[in-house]
Amino acid sequence: MVEEVVCYSCGEAVKPFVEWRCIRCGSPAVLRYDREFAVSKIKRDVHSMWRYVEFLPPSMRKRIISLGEGDTPLIKASTPNILMKLEYVNPSGSFKDRGSAGMLTSLRNTVEDVKGVCEDSSGNAGASVAAYCASIGLPCVIFGGESMVYEKALQVRTYGAELEVVKGSREEVAATAVREAERRGYIYVGHAWNPYFLEGMKTTAYEIAEQTGWNLPEEIYLPVSAGTLLIGLINGFAEMVEAGVVEKTPKIVAVQPQANPPLYTAYKKTSPPEADVGKSVADALSLRNPPRLRQMVDMLRAVKGDVEIVSEDEILKAHKQLGWLGVHAEPSSAVAYAAVRRKLDDIVASDIDVLVIVTGMGLKSTEILKLVQ
Ligand SMILES: [Zn+2]
């Protein structure tokens, strides 16, 4: 079976893993391969994201690297028609583990003699990549900004990865990671750029469909920064719609903090009212120019999705209320529920099901919460 990596914008061929973006136009790459979803091909005896291995790219189907990611709980919370997908119940405490497991599996099957990898991250993806590298003894350097929270930095070090803190914007952190990968002869696997990472995230859509008995909720709310989950979800649902397994893609609502809403600005073609803070408590949503912004806008538009912004006060109240429901989310993850919380009365009175993806665990941001509580 054919598997190709091509530029999202111009279609130029991109060398897997060796080139981290299109050398012609600088855009991120995407994967092309035969996609065919079929319920009969689900590996029912596997209780992780790998039960969907048959729908992943060919390079991801052997010598699998896994810490047991996926198969996360789907619960009813506060009212019968609000569902929560607890993605923080993944090995490193965040949804990124699906992307990391998939990406590193493909790397191992695609490039021989990998000496090590470099990744840049606000925290969760770095911790996740570090965990999976540790599981196979692969050297790993994580580049974080000065605002990386203590808990995530500690997590990276706990997994035995090198952590380099870089001054400057998230984009400068990424540029440093690329340079350092070249200098060391390592592979740059920045999750905001890597096309394989998106493919692992796709399993979230399959899992939601299977856990709801193929009756998808009408609306799905999720926090968005680099957009890997957003793109993965839309791709996964599209495949299931194409296969006739589900009726249609749910309304996808991306949520961002008012203090940093690049997707909102691009999608709505308008700037939001100025936020009352410079820096949001949503530390994981810090990318100001996500590389896949154009792709996110295109894909969200194609499925008639929406983008909402929430204030700092709303994020903190949502975080607190989630706690009262037994859900300990990090503030960056509470942004999605903050948007739902606004419409709670309407949702309760309606007959639609709304699903919130809770992406990261609250224990990852205790210092931030201590400052604001
Ligand atoms: Zn290109």
mmCIF file of C-alpha atoms in Angstrom, residues 46-200:
data_model
loop_
_atom_site.group_PDB
_atom_site.id
_atom_site.type_symbol
_atom_site.label_atom_id
_atom_site.label_comp_id
_atom_site.label_asym_id
_atom_site.label_seq_id
_atom_site.Cartn_x
_atom_site.Cartn_y
_atom_site.Cartn_z
ATOM 1 C CA VAL A 46 -7.022 -4.800 21.951
ATOM 2 C CA HIS A 47 -7.936 -2.236 24.616
ATOM 3 C CA SER A 48 -5.980 0.816 23.521
ATOM 4 C CA MET A 49 -5.967 3.112 20.482
ATOM 5 C CA TRP A 50 -4.328 0.255 18.597
ATOM 6 C CA ARG A 51 -7.670 -1.532 18.232
ATOM 7 C CA TYR A 52 -7.970 0.866 15.242
ATOM 8 C CA VAL A 53 -4.553 -0.011 13.803
ATOM 9 C CA GLU A 54 -6.034 -1.069 10.456
ATOM 10 C CA PHE A 55 -7.144 2.519 9.785
ATOM 11 C CA LEU A 56 -3.762 4.081 10.517
ATOM 12 C CA PRO A 57 -1.025 4.719 7.922
ATOM 13 C CA PRO A 58 0.859 1.590 6.784
ATOM 14 C CA SER A 59 4.055 2.764 8.533
ATOM 15 C CA MET A 60 2.118 2.748 11.835
ATOM 16 C CA ARG A 61 0.886 -0.843 11.633
ATOM 17 C CA LYS A 62 3.924 -2.806 12.846
ATOM 18 C CA ARG A 63 6.513 -2.711 15.673
ATOM 19 C CA ILE A 64 4.056 -0.619 17.650
ATOM 20 C CA ILE A 65 5.332 1.602 20.448
ATOM 21 C CA SER A 66 2.697 1.740 23.162
ATOM 22 C CA LEU A 67 2.216 2.602 26.821
ATOM 23 C CA GLY A 68 -1.463 1.651 26.654
ATOM 24 C CA GLU A 69 -2.788 4.973 25.300
ATOM 25 C CA GLY A 70 -6.410 5.399 24.279
ATOM 26 C CA ASP A 71 -9.493 3.551 25.531
ATOM 27 C CA THR A 72 -10.118 6.546 27.789
ATOM 28 C CA PRO A 73 -13.395 6.913 29.720
ATOM 29 C CA LEU A 74 -16.474 8.565 28.267
ATOM 30 C CA ILE A 75 -18.683 9.713 31.129
ATOM 31 C CA LYS A 76 -21.925 11.564 31.635
ATOM 32 C CA ALA A 77 -21.338 14.695 33.648
ATOM 33 C CA SER A 78 -23.711 17.091 35.377
ATOM 34 C CA THR A 79 -26.652 16.295 33.098
ATOM 35 C CA PRO A 80 -27.535 13.202 31.057
ATOM 36 C CA ASN A 81 -26.863 14.938 27.767
ATOM 37 C CA ILE A 82 -23.392 16.287 28.541
ATOM 38 C CA LEU A 83 -20.666 13.739 27.890
ATOM 39 C CA MET A 84 -17.009 14.080 28.776
ATOM 40 C CA LYS A 85 -14.158 12.258 27.128
ATOM 41 C CA LEU A 86 -11.459 12.024 29.759
ATOM 42 C CA GLU A 87 -8.335 12.193 27.657
ATOM 43 C CA TYR A 88 -6.259 13.002 30.707
ATOM 44 C CA VAL A 89 -6.536 9.319 31.568
ATOM 45 C CA ASN A 90 -3.666 8.600 29.176
ATOM 46 C CA PRO A 91 -0.189 7.428 30.235
ATOM 47 C CA SER A 92 1.389 10.899 30.476
ATOM 48 C CA GLY A 93 -1.819 12.599 31.608
ATOM 49 C CA SER A 94 -2.811 14.159 28.306
ATOM 50 C CA PHE A 95 -4.384 13.494 24.913
ATOM 51 C CA LYS A 96 -1.005 13.939 23.206
ATOM 52 C CA ASP A 97 -0.082 10.322 23.884
ATOM 53 C CA ARG A 98 -2.095 9.132 20.893
ATOM 54 C CA GLY A 99 -0.048 11.373 18.615
ATOM 55 C CA SER A 100 3.295 10.491 20.211
ATOM 56 C CA ALA A 101 2.718 6.718 20.097
ATOM 57 C CA GLY A 102 1.685 6.880 16.446
ATOM 58 C CA MET A 103 4.434 9.264 15.386
ATOM 59 C CA LEU A 104 7.286 7.376 17.059
ATOM 60 C CA THR A 105 5.973 4.051 15.734
ATOM 61 C CA SER A 106 6.102 5.425 12.179
ATOM 62 C CA LEU A 107 9.525 6.959 12.822
ATOM 63 C CA ARG A 108 10.933 3.595 13.910
ATOM 64 C CA ASN A 109 9.474 1.920 10.818
ATOM 65 C CA THR A 110 10.545 4.651 8.385
ATOM 66 C CA VAL A 111 14.025 5.869 9.348
ATOM 67 C CA GLU A 112 16.893 3.531 10.138
ATOM 68 C CA ASP A 113 19.278 4.149 13.016
ATOM 69 C CA VAL A 114 17.551 7.140 14.578
ATOM 70 C CA LYS A 115 20.043 8.684 17.015
ATOM 71 C CA GLY A 116 17.510 10.777 18.884
ATOM 72 C CA VAL A 117 14.656 13.264 18.546
ATOM 73 C CA CYS A 118 14.049 16.938 19.315
ATOM 74 C CA GLU A 119 10.604 18.308 20.115
ATOM 75 C CA ASP A 120 9.355 21.749 21.155
ATOM 76 C CA SER A 121 6.345 22.083 23.363
ATOM 77 C CA SER A 122 4.561 24.228 25.905
ATOM 78 C CA GLY A 123 4.640 21.094 28.064
ATOM 79 C CA ASN A 124 2.157 18.307 27.389
ATOM 80 C CA ALA A 125 3.492 17.141 24.027
ATOM 81 C CA GLY A 126 7.030 17.360 25.391
ATOM 82 C CA ALA A 127 6.146 15.207 28.389
ATOM 83 C CA SER A 128 4.354 12.776 26.121
ATOM 84 C CA VAL A 129 7.146 12.415 23.539
ATOM 85 C CA ALA A 130 9.644 12.076 26.408
ATOM 86 C CA ALA A 131 7.588 9.224 27.903
ATOM 87 C CA TYR A 132 7.427 7.250 24.673
ATOM 88 C CA CYS A 133 11.106 7.824 23.904
ATOM 89 C CA ALA A 134 11.918 6.546 27.398
ATOM 90 C CA SER A 135 9.908 3.399 26.713
ATOM 91 C CA ILE A 136 12.210 2.480 23.814
ATOM 92 C CA GLY A 137 15.427 4.010 25.133
ATOM 93 C CA LEU A 138 15.573 6.703 22.434
ATOM 94 C CA PRO A 139 17.479 9.894 23.351
ATOM 95 C CA CYS A 140 15.122 12.857 23.471
ATOM 96 C CA VAL A 141 15.562 16.599 23.891
ATOM 97 C CA ILE A 142 12.543 18.731 24.730
ATOM 98 C CA PHE A 143 12.645 22.486 24.137
ATOM 99 C CA GLY A 144 10.314 24.562 26.244
ATOM 100 C CA GLY A 145 9.688 28.272 26.657
ATOM 101 C CA GLU A 146 10.341 30.178 29.867
ATOM 102 C CA SER A 147 6.663 29.904 30.685
ATOM 103 C CA MET A 148 6.690 26.101 30.749
ATOM 104 C CA VAL A 149 5.018 25.198 34.018
ATOM 105 C CA TYR A 150 7.017 23.459 36.715
ATOM 106 C CA GLU A 151 4.979 20.246 36.685
ATOM 107 C CA LYS A 152 5.410 19.648 32.954
ATOM 108 C CA ALA A 153 9.149 20.393 33.132
ATOM 109 C CA LEU A 154 9.418 17.925 36.000
ATOM 110 C CA GLN A 155 7.542 15.343 33.980
ATOM 111 C CA VAL A 156 9.940 15.715 31.019
ATOM 112 C CA ARG A 157 12.924 15.218 33.344
ATOM 113 C CA THR A 158 11.275 12.302 35.131
ATOM 114 C CA TYR A 159 11.135 10.444 31.823
ATOM 115 C CA GLY A 160 14.874 11.001 31.483
ATOM 116 C CA ALA A 161 14.737 13.473 28.597
ATOM 117 C CA GLU A 162 16.959 16.527 28.334
ATOM 118 C CA LEU A 163 15.044 19.747 28.839
ATOM 119 C CA GLU A 164 16.276 22.995 27.307
ATOM 120 C CA VAL A 165 14.496 26.191 28.234
ATOM 121 C CA VAL A 166 14.632 28.785 25.464
ATOM 122 C CA LYS A 167 13.967 32.526 25.859
ATOM 123 C CA GLY A 168 11.511 34.050 23.417
ATOM 124 C CA SER A 169 8.252 33.161 21.712
ATOM 125 C CA ARG A 170 6.955 29.643 21.088
ATOM 126 C CA GLU A 171 8.110 30.089 17.483
ATOM 127 C CA GLU A 172 11.654 30.876 18.633
ATOM 128 C CA VAL A 173 11.582 27.785 20.818
ATOM 129 C CA ALA A 174 10.610 25.704 17.759
ATOM 130 C CA ALA A 175 13.395 27.249 15.645
ATOM 131 C CA THR A 176 15.932 26.355 18.338
ATOM 132 C CA ALA A 177 14.683 22.758 18.421
ATOM 133 C CA VAL A 178 15.107 22.490 14.636
ATOM 134 C CA ARG A 179 18.653 23.916 14.762
ATOM 135 C CA GLU A 180 19.659 21.645 17.608
ATOM 136 C CA ALA A 181 18.272 18.572 15.831
ATOM 137 C CA GLU A 182 20.438 19.410 12.805
ATOM 138 C CA ARG A 183 23.513 19.943 14.975
ATOM 139 C CA ARG A 184 23.091 16.640 16.806
ATOM 140 C CA GLY A 185 21.977 14.587 13.822
ATOM 141 C CA TYR A 186 18.620 13.983 15.547
ATOM 142 C CA ILE A 187 15.166 13.990 13.958
ATOM 143 C CA TYR A 188 12.987 17.052 14.618
ATOM 144 C CA VAL A 189 9.532 15.735 15.543
ATOM 145 C CA GLY A 190 7.755 18.981 16.519
ATOM 146 C CA HIS A 191 4.145 17.855 17.016
ATOM 147 C CA ALA A 192 2.715 21.084 15.581
ATOM 148 C CA TRP A 193 4.401 20.199 12.263
ATOM 149 C CA ASN A 194 4.655 16.416 12.178
ATOM 150 C CA PRO A 195 2.029 14.778 9.911
ATOM 151 C CA TYR A 196 2.218 11.392 11.656
ATOM 152 C CA PHE A 197 1.234 12.955 14.972
ATOM 153 C CA LEU A 198 -2.141 13.915 13.440
ATOM 154 C CA GLU A 199 -2.817 10.326 12.445
ATOM 155 C CA GLY A 200 -2.535 9.039 15.996
#
